mmCIF file of C-alpha atoms and ligand atoms in Angstrom:
data_model
loop_
_atom_site.group_PDB
_atom_site.id
_atom_site.type_symbol
_atom_site.label_atom_id
_atom_site.label_comp_id
_atom_site.label_asym_id
_atom_site.label_seq_id
_atom_site.Cartn_x
_atom_site.Cartn_y
_atom_site.Cartn_z
ATOM 1 C CA MET A 24 93.012 117.668 122.537
ATOM 2 C CA LYS A 25 90.218 118.181 123.759
ATOM 3 C CA ASN A 26 91.898 119.081 127.291
ATOM 4 C CA TYR A 27 93.579 121.520 125.356
ATOM 5 C CA PHE A 28 90.820 122.987 124.104
ATOM 6 C CA LEU A 29 89.028 122.813 127.645
ATOM 7 C CA LEU A 30 92.382 124.729 128.529
ATOM 8 C CA ILE A 31 92.417 127.273 126.032
ATOM 9 C CA VAL A 32 88.598 128.402 126.937
ATOM 10 C CA ILE A 33 89.339 128.829 130.996
ATOM 11 C CA LEU A 34 92.176 130.593 130.031
ATOM 12 C CA LEU A 35 89.933 133.310 128.239
ATOM 13 C CA VAL A 36 87.348 133.295 130.424
ATOM 14 C CA PHE A 37 90.026 134.417 133.214
ATOM 15 C CA SER A 38 91.132 136.670 131.230
ATOM 16 C CA CYS A 39 88.072 138.697 130.262
ATOM 17 C CA ARG A 40 87.117 138.524 133.789
ATOM 18 C CA ASN A 41 90.367 140.239 134.901
ATOM 19 C CA ASN A 42 89.547 143.050 131.647
ATOM 20 C CA THR A 43 86.104 143.803 133.146
ATOM 21 C CA GLN A 44 86.465 147.071 134.399
ATOM 22 C CA THR A 45 83.647 148.421 136.738
ATOM 23 C CA ILE A 46 82.387 151.731 139.044
ATOM 24 C CA GLN A 47 81.448 150.726 142.568
ATOM 25 C CA THR A 48 78.612 152.439 143.279
ATOM 26 C CA VAL A 49 76.635 152.351 146.123
ATOM 27 C CA THR A 50 73.795 149.931 145.176
ATOM 28 C CA GLY A 51 76.747 148.012 142.955
ATOM 29 C CA LYS A 52 78.965 147.723 140.266
ATOM 30 C CA ILE A 53 78.337 149.551 136.569
ATOM 31 C CA SER A 54 80.846 149.598 134.035
ATOM 32 C CA PRO A 55 82.998 152.245 133.170
ATOM 33 C CA GLU A 56 80.260 153.076 130.020
ATOM 34 C CA GLU A 57 77.268 152.863 132.068
ATOM 35 C CA ILE A 58 78.211 155.754 133.806
ATOM 36 C CA GLY A 59 76.917 158.513 131.863
ATOM 37 C CA LYS A 60 76.536 162.536 132.831
ATOM 38 C CA THR A 61 78.336 162.896 135.924
ATOM 39 C CA LEU A 62 78.931 165.275 138.543
ATOM 40 C CA HIS A 63 82.365 163.895 139.860
ATOM 41 C CA HIS A 64 82.289 166.119 143.146
ATOM 42 C CA GLU A 65 78.780 167.202 145.234
ATOM 43 C CA HIS A 66 77.639 166.208 148.880
ATOM 44 C CA LEU A 67 74.364 165.288 150.100
ATOM 45 C CA LEU A 68 74.919 165.513 153.653
ATOM 46 C CA VAL A 69 77.805 166.788 155.699
ATOM 47 C CA ASP A 70 78.483 167.390 159.573
ATOM 48 C CA PHE A 71 80.963 169.201 160.505
ATOM 49 C CA VAL A 72 80.810 168.343 164.503
ATOM 50 C CA ALA A 73 84.124 167.009 165.265
ATOM 51 C CA ALA A 74 84.881 163.186 164.814
ATOM 52 C CA ASP A 75 84.485 162.844 168.671
ATOM 53 C CA SER A 76 80.908 163.763 168.380
ATOM 54 C CA ILE A 77 79.574 162.523 165.370
ATOM 55 C CA ASN A 78 76.958 159.678 165.038
ATOM 56 C CA TYR A 79 73.936 158.259 162.601
ATOM 57 C CA ASP A 80 71.642 159.463 165.423
ATOM 58 C CA ARG A 81 72.200 163.237 164.215
ATOM 59 C CA TRP A 82 70.216 163.130 161.541
ATOM 60 C CA ASP A 83 67.211 161.233 160.417
ATOM 61 C CA LYS A 84 67.746 159.361 157.165
ATOM 62 C CA ASN A 85 63.439 160.038 156.172
ATOM 63 C CA GLU A 86 64.194 163.867 157.025
ATOM 64 C CA VAL A 87 67.638 163.910 154.748
ATOM 65 C CA VAL A 88 65.666 161.923 152.036
ATOM 66 C CA GLU A 89 62.614 163.739 151.702
ATOM 67 C CA LYS A 90 64.555 167.074 151.648
ATOM 68 C CA VAL A 91 67.487 166.221 149.303
ATOM 69 C CA LEU A 92 65.652 163.806 146.605
ATOM 70 C CA PRO A 93 64.174 166.900 144.664
ATOM 71 C CA TYR A 94 67.864 168.210 143.890
ATOM 72 C CA LEU A 95 68.892 164.687 142.514
ATOM 73 C CA PHE A 96 65.514 164.678 140.514
ATOM 74 C CA GLU A 97 66.511 167.846 139.238
ATOM 75 C CA ILE A 98 69.686 166.867 137.648
ATOM 76 C CA LYS A 99 68.156 163.315 136.973
ATOM 77 C CA ASN A 100 65.621 165.264 134.412
ATOM 78 C CA ALA A 101 68.480 167.345 133.205
ATOM 79 C CA GLY A 102 70.235 164.025 131.823
ATOM 80 C CA TYR A 103 72.799 163.240 134.845
ATOM 81 C CA SER A 104 73.469 159.985 135.566
ATOM 82 C CA THR A 105 75.682 159.556 138.656
ATOM 83 C CA LEU A 106 76.489 161.936 141.577
ATOM 84 C CA VAL A 107 79.753 161.197 143.682
ATOM 85 C CA ASP A 108 79.578 162.032 147.252
ATOM 86 C CA ALA A 109 82.701 163.500 148.551
ATOM 87 C CA THR A 110 81.515 163.104 152.085
ATOM 88 C CA PRO A 111 84.219 160.810 154.054
ATOM 89 C CA ALA A 112 83.778 159.094 157.527
ATOM 90 C CA PHE A 113 83.614 161.118 160.270
ATOM 91 C CA LEU A 114 82.152 164.219 157.880
ATOM 92 C CA GLY A 115 78.249 162.606 157.608
ATOM 93 C CA ARG A 116 79.194 159.528 154.992
ATOM 94 C CA ASP A 117 76.308 157.912 155.626
ATOM 95 C CA PRO A 118 76.335 154.432 153.115
ATOM 96 C CA LEU A 119 72.424 153.584 154.093
ATOM 97 C CA LEU A 120 71.165 156.800 153.143
ATOM 98 C CA LEU A 121 73.372 157.298 150.175
ATOM 99 C CA LYS A 122 71.826 154.095 149.111
ATOM 100 C CA MET A 123 68.408 155.410 149.694
ATOM 101 C CA LEU A 124 68.567 158.337 148.059
ATOM 102 C CA SER A 125 70.037 156.629 145.075
ATOM 103 C CA GLU A 126 67.383 153.372 145.267
ATOM 104 C CA GLN A 127 64.603 156.569 145.471
ATOM 105 C CA SER A 128 66.016 158.986 142.628
ATOM 106 C CA GLY A 129 67.616 157.027 140.189
ATOM 107 C CA VAL A 130 70.340 158.593 140.042
ATOM 108 C CA GLN A 131 73.840 156.644 140.436
ATOM 109 C CA ILE A 132 75.978 157.474 143.781
ATOM 110 C CA LEU A 133 79.593 156.780 144.413
ATOM 111 C CA THR A 134 80.432 157.031 147.795
ATOM 112 C CA ASN A 135 84.679 156.511 149.843
ATOM 113 C CA THR A 136 86.339 155.349 152.098
ATOM 114 C CA GLY A 137 89.448 157.512 153.564
ATOM 115 C CA LEU A 138 89.350 160.051 156.296
ATOM 116 C CA TYR A 139 89.530 164.105 156.559
ATOM 117 C CA GLY A 140 92.403 165.923 157.406
ATOM 118 C CA ALA A 141 92.255 169.718 156.318
ATOM 119 C CA TYR A 142 90.899 169.980 159.856
ATOM 120 C CA LYS A 143 91.992 167.944 162.262
ATOM 121 C CA ILE A 144 88.766 167.994 164.091
ATOM 122 C CA HIS A 145 87.632 165.188 161.757
ATOM 123 C CA LEU A 146 90.070 162.975 162.502
ATOM 124 C CA PRO A 147 89.452 160.212 165.080
ATOM 125 C CA LYS A 148 91.455 159.313 167.908
ATOM 126 C CA TYR A 149 92.617 155.551 166.020
ATOM 127 C CA PHE A 150 94.285 157.632 163.274
ATOM 128 C CA TYR A 151 96.967 159.473 165.352
ATOM 129 C CA GLU A 152 97.625 155.863 167.110
ATOM 130 C CA GLU A 153 97.595 153.749 163.507
ATOM 131 C CA THR A 154 100.161 153.496 160.759
ATOM 132 C CA ALA A 155 99.665 154.155 157.162
ATOM 133 C CA GLU A 156 99.529 150.373 156.755
ATOM 134 C CA GLU A 157 97.466 150.171 159.797
ATOM 135 C CA LEU A 158 95.286 152.565 158.420
ATOM 136 C CA SER A 159 95.248 151.495 155.055
ATOM 137 C CA GLN A 160 93.960 147.666 156.621
ATOM 138 C CA ARG A 161 90.780 149.435 157.540
ATOM 139 C CA TRP A 162 89.931 151.113 154.283
ATOM 140 C CA ILE A 163 90.990 147.708 152.290
ATOM 141 C CA ASN A 164 88.410 145.919 154.808
ATOM 142 C CA GLU A 165 85.747 148.844 153.417
ATOM 143 C CA TYR A 166 86.570 147.800 149.959
ATOM 144 C CA LYS A 167 86.390 143.930 150.439
ATOM 145 C CA ASN A 168 83.788 143.499 152.936
ATOM 146 C CA SER A 169 81.511 147.098 152.781
ATOM 147 C CA ILE A 170 81.182 149.805 154.927
ATOM 148 C CA GLU A 171 80.575 149.085 158.328
ATOM 149 C CA GLY A 172 79.011 145.758 157.226
ATOM 150 C CA THR A 173 76.250 147.391 155.257
ATOM 151 C CA GLY A 174 76.559 146.188 151.477
ATOM 152 C CA VAL A 175 77.542 149.234 150.664
ATOM 153 C CA PHE A 176 80.696 149.374 149.064
ATOM 154 C CA PRO A 177 83.338 152.437 148.583
ATOM 155 C CA GLY A 178 84.529 153.718 145.105
ATOM 156 C CA PHE A 179 87.367 155.299 146.031
ATOM 157 C CA ILE A 180 89.635 157.165 148.419
ATOM 158 C CA LYS A 181 88.914 160.314 150.188
ATOM 159 C CA ILE A 182 91.412 162.134 151.713
ATOM 160 C CA ALA A 183 91.787 165.757 152.681
ATOM 161 C CA VAL A 184 95.627 167.824 153.583
ATOM 162 C CA ASP A 185 95.940 171.198 154.412
ATOM 163 C CA ARG A 186 96.762 174.270 151.772
ATOM 164 C CA ALA A 187 100.309 174.302 153.850
ATOM 165 C CA PRO A 188 103.430 172.151 152.884
ATOM 166 C CA LEU A 189 102.055 168.664 153.995
ATOM 167 C CA GLU A 190 103.016 168.274 158.032
ATOM 168 C CA ASP A 191 103.544 164.376 158.915
ATOM 169 C CA ILE A 192 100.243 163.549 159.657
ATOM 170 C CA HIS A 193 99.233 164.497 155.870
ATOM 171 C CA ARG A 194 101.959 161.985 154.607
ATOM 172 C CA LYS A 195 100.370 159.434 156.699
ATOM 173 C CA LEU A 196 97.425 159.689 155.345
ATOM 174 C CA VAL A 197 98.592 159.867 151.482
ATOM 175 C CA LYS A 198 100.707 156.800 152.321
ATOM 176 C CA ALA A 199 97.772 155.376 153.667
ATOM 177 C CA ALA A 200 95.653 156.009 150.721
ATOM 178 C CA CYS A 201 98.615 154.869 148.404
ATOM 179 C CA LEU A 202 98.759 151.319 149.707
ATOM 180 C CA THR A 203 95.037 151.588 150.059
ATOM 181 C CA HIS A 204 95.045 151.867 145.843
ATOM 182 C CA LEU A 205 97.640 149.214 144.920
ATOM 183 C CA GLN A 206 95.939 146.657 147.013
ATOM 184 C CA THR A 207 92.006 147.943 145.694
ATOM 185 C CA GLY A 208 92.762 150.066 142.201
ATOM 186 C CA LEU A 209 90.483 153.080 143.974
ATOM 187 C CA THR A 210 91.231 155.829 143.206
ATOM 188 C CA ILE A 211 92.627 158.582 145.272
ATOM 189 C CA MET A 212 90.754 162.013 145.714
ATOM 190 C CA SER A 213 92.341 164.543 148.013
ATOM 191 C CA HIS A 214 91.027 167.493 149.018
ATOM 192 C CA THR A 215 94.301 170.084 148.312
ATOM 193 C CA GLY A 216 93.666 173.378 146.486
ATOM 194 C CA LEU A 217 97.229 174.688 146.188
ATOM 195 C CA ALA A 218 100.552 173.813 144.009
ATOM 196 C CA VAL A 219 102.756 173.371 147.170
ATOM 197 C CA PRO A 220 100.811 170.343 149.333
ATOM 198 C CA ALA A 221 99.809 168.699 145.706
ATOM 199 C CA PHE A 222 103.100 168.123 144.143
ATOM 200 C CA GLN A 223 104.472 167.224 147.673
ATOM 201 C CA GLN A 224 101.385 164.731 147.503
ATOM 202 C CA LEU A 225 102.800 163.345 144.094
ATOM 203 C CA GLU A 226 106.215 162.377 145.152
ATOM 204 C CA ILE A 227 104.473 160.451 148.466
ATOM 205 C CA LEU A 228 102.591 158.680 145.766
ATOM 206 C CA LYS A 229 105.867 158.195 143.664
ATOM 207 C CA GLU A 230 107.826 156.678 146.290
ATOM 208 C CA ASN A 231 105.212 154.469 146.990
ATOM 209 C CA GLY A 232 104.974 153.414 143.158
ATOM 210 C CA VAL A 233 101.510 154.629 142.469
ATOM 211 C CA HIS A 234 101.105 156.588 138.714
ATOM 212 C CA PRO A 235 99.450 159.969 139.122
ATOM 213 C CA SER A 236 96.910 159.119 137.122
ATOM 214 C CA ALA A 237 94.977 157.394 139.991
ATOM 215 C CA PHE A 238 95.698 160.779 142.027
ATOM 216 C CA ILE A 239 92.352 163.394 141.445
ATOM 217 C CA TRP A 240 94.012 167.177 142.669
ATOM 218 C CA THR A 241 90.876 168.493 143.925
ATOM 219 C CA HIS A 242 89.977 172.145 144.822
ATOM 220 C CA ALA A 243 92.708 172.530 141.971
ATOM 221 C CA ASN A 244 91.046 175.617 140.849
ATOM 222 C CA ASN A 245 92.280 177.933 144.264
ATOM 223 C CA GLU A 246 95.594 177.372 142.661
ATOM 224 C CA LYS A 247 96.311 180.534 140.423
ATOM 225 C CA ASP A 248 99.693 179.898 138.778
ATOM 226 C CA TYR A 249 98.170 177.676 136.206
ATOM 227 C CA THR A 250 101.275 176.130 134.993
ATOM 228 C CA LYS A 251 101.107 173.602 137.977
ATOM 229 C CA GLN A 252 98.049 172.139 137.004
ATOM 230 C CA ILE A 253 99.077 172.233 133.049
ATOM 231 C CA GLU A 254 102.553 170.108 134.832
ATOM 232 C CA ALA A 255 100.159 168.209 136.576
ATOM 233 C CA ALA A 256 98.426 167.145 134.009
ATOM 234 C CA LYS A 257 100.948 166.172 131.787
ATOM 235 C CA MET A 258 102.177 163.708 134.632
ATOM 236 C CA GLY A 259 98.837 162.403 134.206
ATOM 237 C CA THR A 260 97.112 164.074 137.562
ATOM 238 C CA TRP A 261 93.319 164.353 137.274
ATOM 239 C CA ILE A 262 92.909 168.510 137.348
ATOM 240 C CA ALA A 263 89.509 168.989 139.508
ATOM 241 C CA PHE A 264 87.779 172.575 138.908
ATOM 242 C CA ASP A 265 85.358 171.131 141.378
ATOM 243 C CA LYS A 266 83.837 174.628 142.855
ATOM 244 C CA PHE A 267 81.456 176.157 139.883
ATOM 245 C CA MET A 268 79.194 179.028 140.309
ATOM 246 C CA PRO A 269 77.622 181.163 138.423
ATOM 247 C CA GLU A 270 80.552 183.929 138.780
ATOM 248 C CA SER A 271 83.342 182.025 138.280
ATOM 249 C CA LYS A 272 82.065 181.083 134.931
ATOM 250 C CA ASP A 273 84.933 182.677 132.998
ATOM 251 C CA GLU A 274 87.942 181.432 135.407
ATOM 252 C CA TYR A 275 86.638 177.787 134.168
ATOM 253 C CA ILE A 276 86.215 178.659 130.637
ATOM 254 C CA ALA A 277 89.271 179.905 130.394
ATOM 255 C CA PHE A 278 90.732 177.145 132.258
ATOM 256 C CA ALA A 279 89.595 174.640 129.727
ATOM 257 C CA LYS A 280 90.528 176.629 127.350
ATOM 258 C CA LEU A 281 94.419 176.317 128.332
ATOM 259 C CA MET A 282 93.506 172.523 128.492
ATOM 260 C CA LYS A 283 92.326 172.002 125.439
ATOM 261 C CA LYS A 284 94.958 173.684 124.484
ATOM 262 C CA SER A 285 97.417 172.028 125.597
ATOM 263 C CA GLY A 286 95.726 168.673 124.362
ATOM 264 C CA LEU A 287 94.891 168.073 127.897
ATOM 265 C CA LEU A 288 91.360 168.165 128.289
ATOM 266 C CA ASN A 289 91.306 164.012 129.277
ATOM 267 C CA LYS A 290 92.857 164.772 132.597
ATOM 268 C CA LEU A 291 90.037 168.256 133.666
ATOM 269 C CA LEU A 292 86.969 166.992 136.030
ATOM 270 C CA PHE A 293 84.757 169.936 136.554
ATOM 271 C CA SER A 294 82.078 169.826 139.214
ATOM 272 C CA HIS A 295 80.353 172.128 141.752
ATOM 273 C CA ASP A 296 81.305 170.664 145.668
ATOM 274 C CA SER A 297 77.775 171.733 145.849
ATOM 275 C CA GLY A 298 74.912 171.157 148.407
ATOM 276 C CA TRP A 299 73.731 169.376 151.157
ATOM 277 C CA PHE A 300 71.856 168.794 154.492
ATOM 278 C CA ASP A 301 73.476 170.192 157.510
ATOM 279 C CA PRO A 302 72.304 168.478 160.942
ATOM 280 C CA ALA A 303 73.739 171.676 162.975
ATOM 281 C CA LYS A 304 71.090 173.724 161.078
ATOM 282 C CA PRO A 305 67.051 173.592 161.740
ATOM 283 C CA GLY A 306 65.795 171.423 159.210
ATOM 284 C CA GLY A 307 68.905 170.780 157.605
ATOM 285 C CA GLY A 308 69.812 174.388 156.404
ATOM 286 C CA GLU A 309 69.556 175.824 152.995
ATOM 287 C CA ILE A 310 71.036 173.294 149.689
ATOM 288 C CA ARG A 311 72.322 174.901 147.063
ATOM 289 C CA GLY A 312 70.784 172.718 144.315
ATOM 290 C CA TYR A 313 73.672 171.047 141.869
ATOM 291 C CA MET A 314 72.231 172.281 138.626
ATOM 292 C CA ASP A 315 74.486 175.832 137.702
ATOM 293 C CA ILE A 316 77.097 173.565 135.441
ATOM 294 C CA GLU A 317 73.993 172.670 133.569
ATOM 295 C CA ASN A 318 72.853 175.952 133.334
ATOM 296 C CA PHE A 319 75.666 178.248 132.955
ATOM 297 C CA LEU A 320 78.908 176.535 132.141
ATOM 298 C CA ILE A 321 77.760 173.800 129.317
ATOM 299 C CA PRO A 322 76.344 176.624 127.870
ATOM 300 C CA ALA A 323 79.043 178.895 127.945
ATOM 301 C CA LEU A 324 81.686 175.972 127.172
ATOM 302 C CA LYS A 325 79.490 175.712 123.974
ATOM 303 C CA GLU A 326 79.275 179.688 122.760
ATOM 304 C CA ASN A 327 83.312 179.142 123.305
ATOM 305 C CA GLY A 328 83.812 176.391 121.007
ATOM 306 C CA PHE A 329 83.920 173.409 122.413
ATOM 307 C CA SER A 330 82.076 170.979 120.812
ATOM 308 C CA GLN A 331 79.647 168.311 122.141
ATOM 309 C CA GLU A 332 82.643 165.583 121.812
ATOM 310 C CA ASP A 333 84.615 168.023 124.727
ATOM 311 C CA ILE A 334 81.702 168.063 126.651
ATOM 312 C CA ASP A 335 80.967 164.413 126.933
ATOM 313 C CA LEU A 336 84.732 164.076 127.472
ATOM 314 C CA LEU A 337 84.309 166.510 130.650
ATOM 315 C CA PHE A 338 81.014 165.381 132.285
ATOM 316 C CA ILE A 339 80.926 161.217 131.173
ATOM 317 C CA LYS A 340 84.221 159.645 129.430
ATOM 318 C CA ASN A 341 86.881 161.326 132.449
ATOM 319 C CA PRO A 342 84.569 160.345 135.065
ATOM 320 C CA ALA A 343 84.057 157.323 133.509
ATOM 321 C CA GLU A 344 88.049 156.846 133.271
ATOM 322 C CA ALA A 345 88.703 158.364 136.970
ATOM 323 C CA PHE A 346 86.626 156.249 139.092
ATOM 324 C CA THR A 347 87.170 153.319 136.989
ATOM 325 C CA VAL A 348 88.668 150.422 139.552
ATOM 326 C CA LYS A 349 92.210 150.009 138.334
ATOM 327 C CA ILE A 350 95.466 149.877 139.671
ATOM 328 C CA ARG A 351 97.793 152.508 138.373
ATOM 329 C CA SER A 352 101.053 151.744 139.594
ATOM 330 C CA ILE A 353 104.913 153.195 138.019
HETATM 331 ZN ZN1 ZN B 414 83.838 169.058 148.477
#
């Protein structure tokens, strides 16, 4: 009898542990409830020099921190808890820099694993030599053992395809992302834009047994035939209107209304795709901050009949669900 009781306790503990959902930030795991108000697609540093020339010596971490920190304090003071940094490897992803910025600002930051294939110069040489399986092993290794031994772990997968129909290299990237997702539960954020490559990617997800809810259709604001976003959202895909600027307010409001009317507000993500320190420019160049959503979009949503509950869905609950580390298989 005693043993039986012990067994039940062990099983309960085990099942609780398995059900514990987490989001991976650069300073450790948090629960989805802890994500708070979130900007789901921004950049702190981007270096557009090619993959064969990029290295961490191209910027001084302290100089970047000094320049970028005020912008993080600005959103922190406006009530934001989390910023997702969408800069991939070979474009300036710097896990230790992100950790410094998070620790000094108090803003939770997520970084990523994956590769950027929209412009081929950002793909490293090994990408062309390896299979999707081999690439996914690199990314799974970062998930398991941290990025380059820094102790900083990726919170999602970032890939990028072209605006045009997919080429073989993009198919390989997407397949590698699928294989990584199935082993790690990391969500796939894919720089996409138009509907044709979006649906081609969803087809590859399907072939690999990955549910569309593991996929963020990034830069979906570029596709003007909104029936496509509605169709993808109905399948479970996250729709990211992530280039908000004050002048795009009416467009973003109209799309939010359409999503709400379609009962799909729970699949919509908003962000700025803003920033960033650019090592190619003197002093890092000019940074565009992360406050336009707070100053222009949220007030406009309220004026257009969106409730506080709707706004919390867009900026808290949806990011929490989208970035929860969870295998979403078919
Ligand atoms: Zn971006």
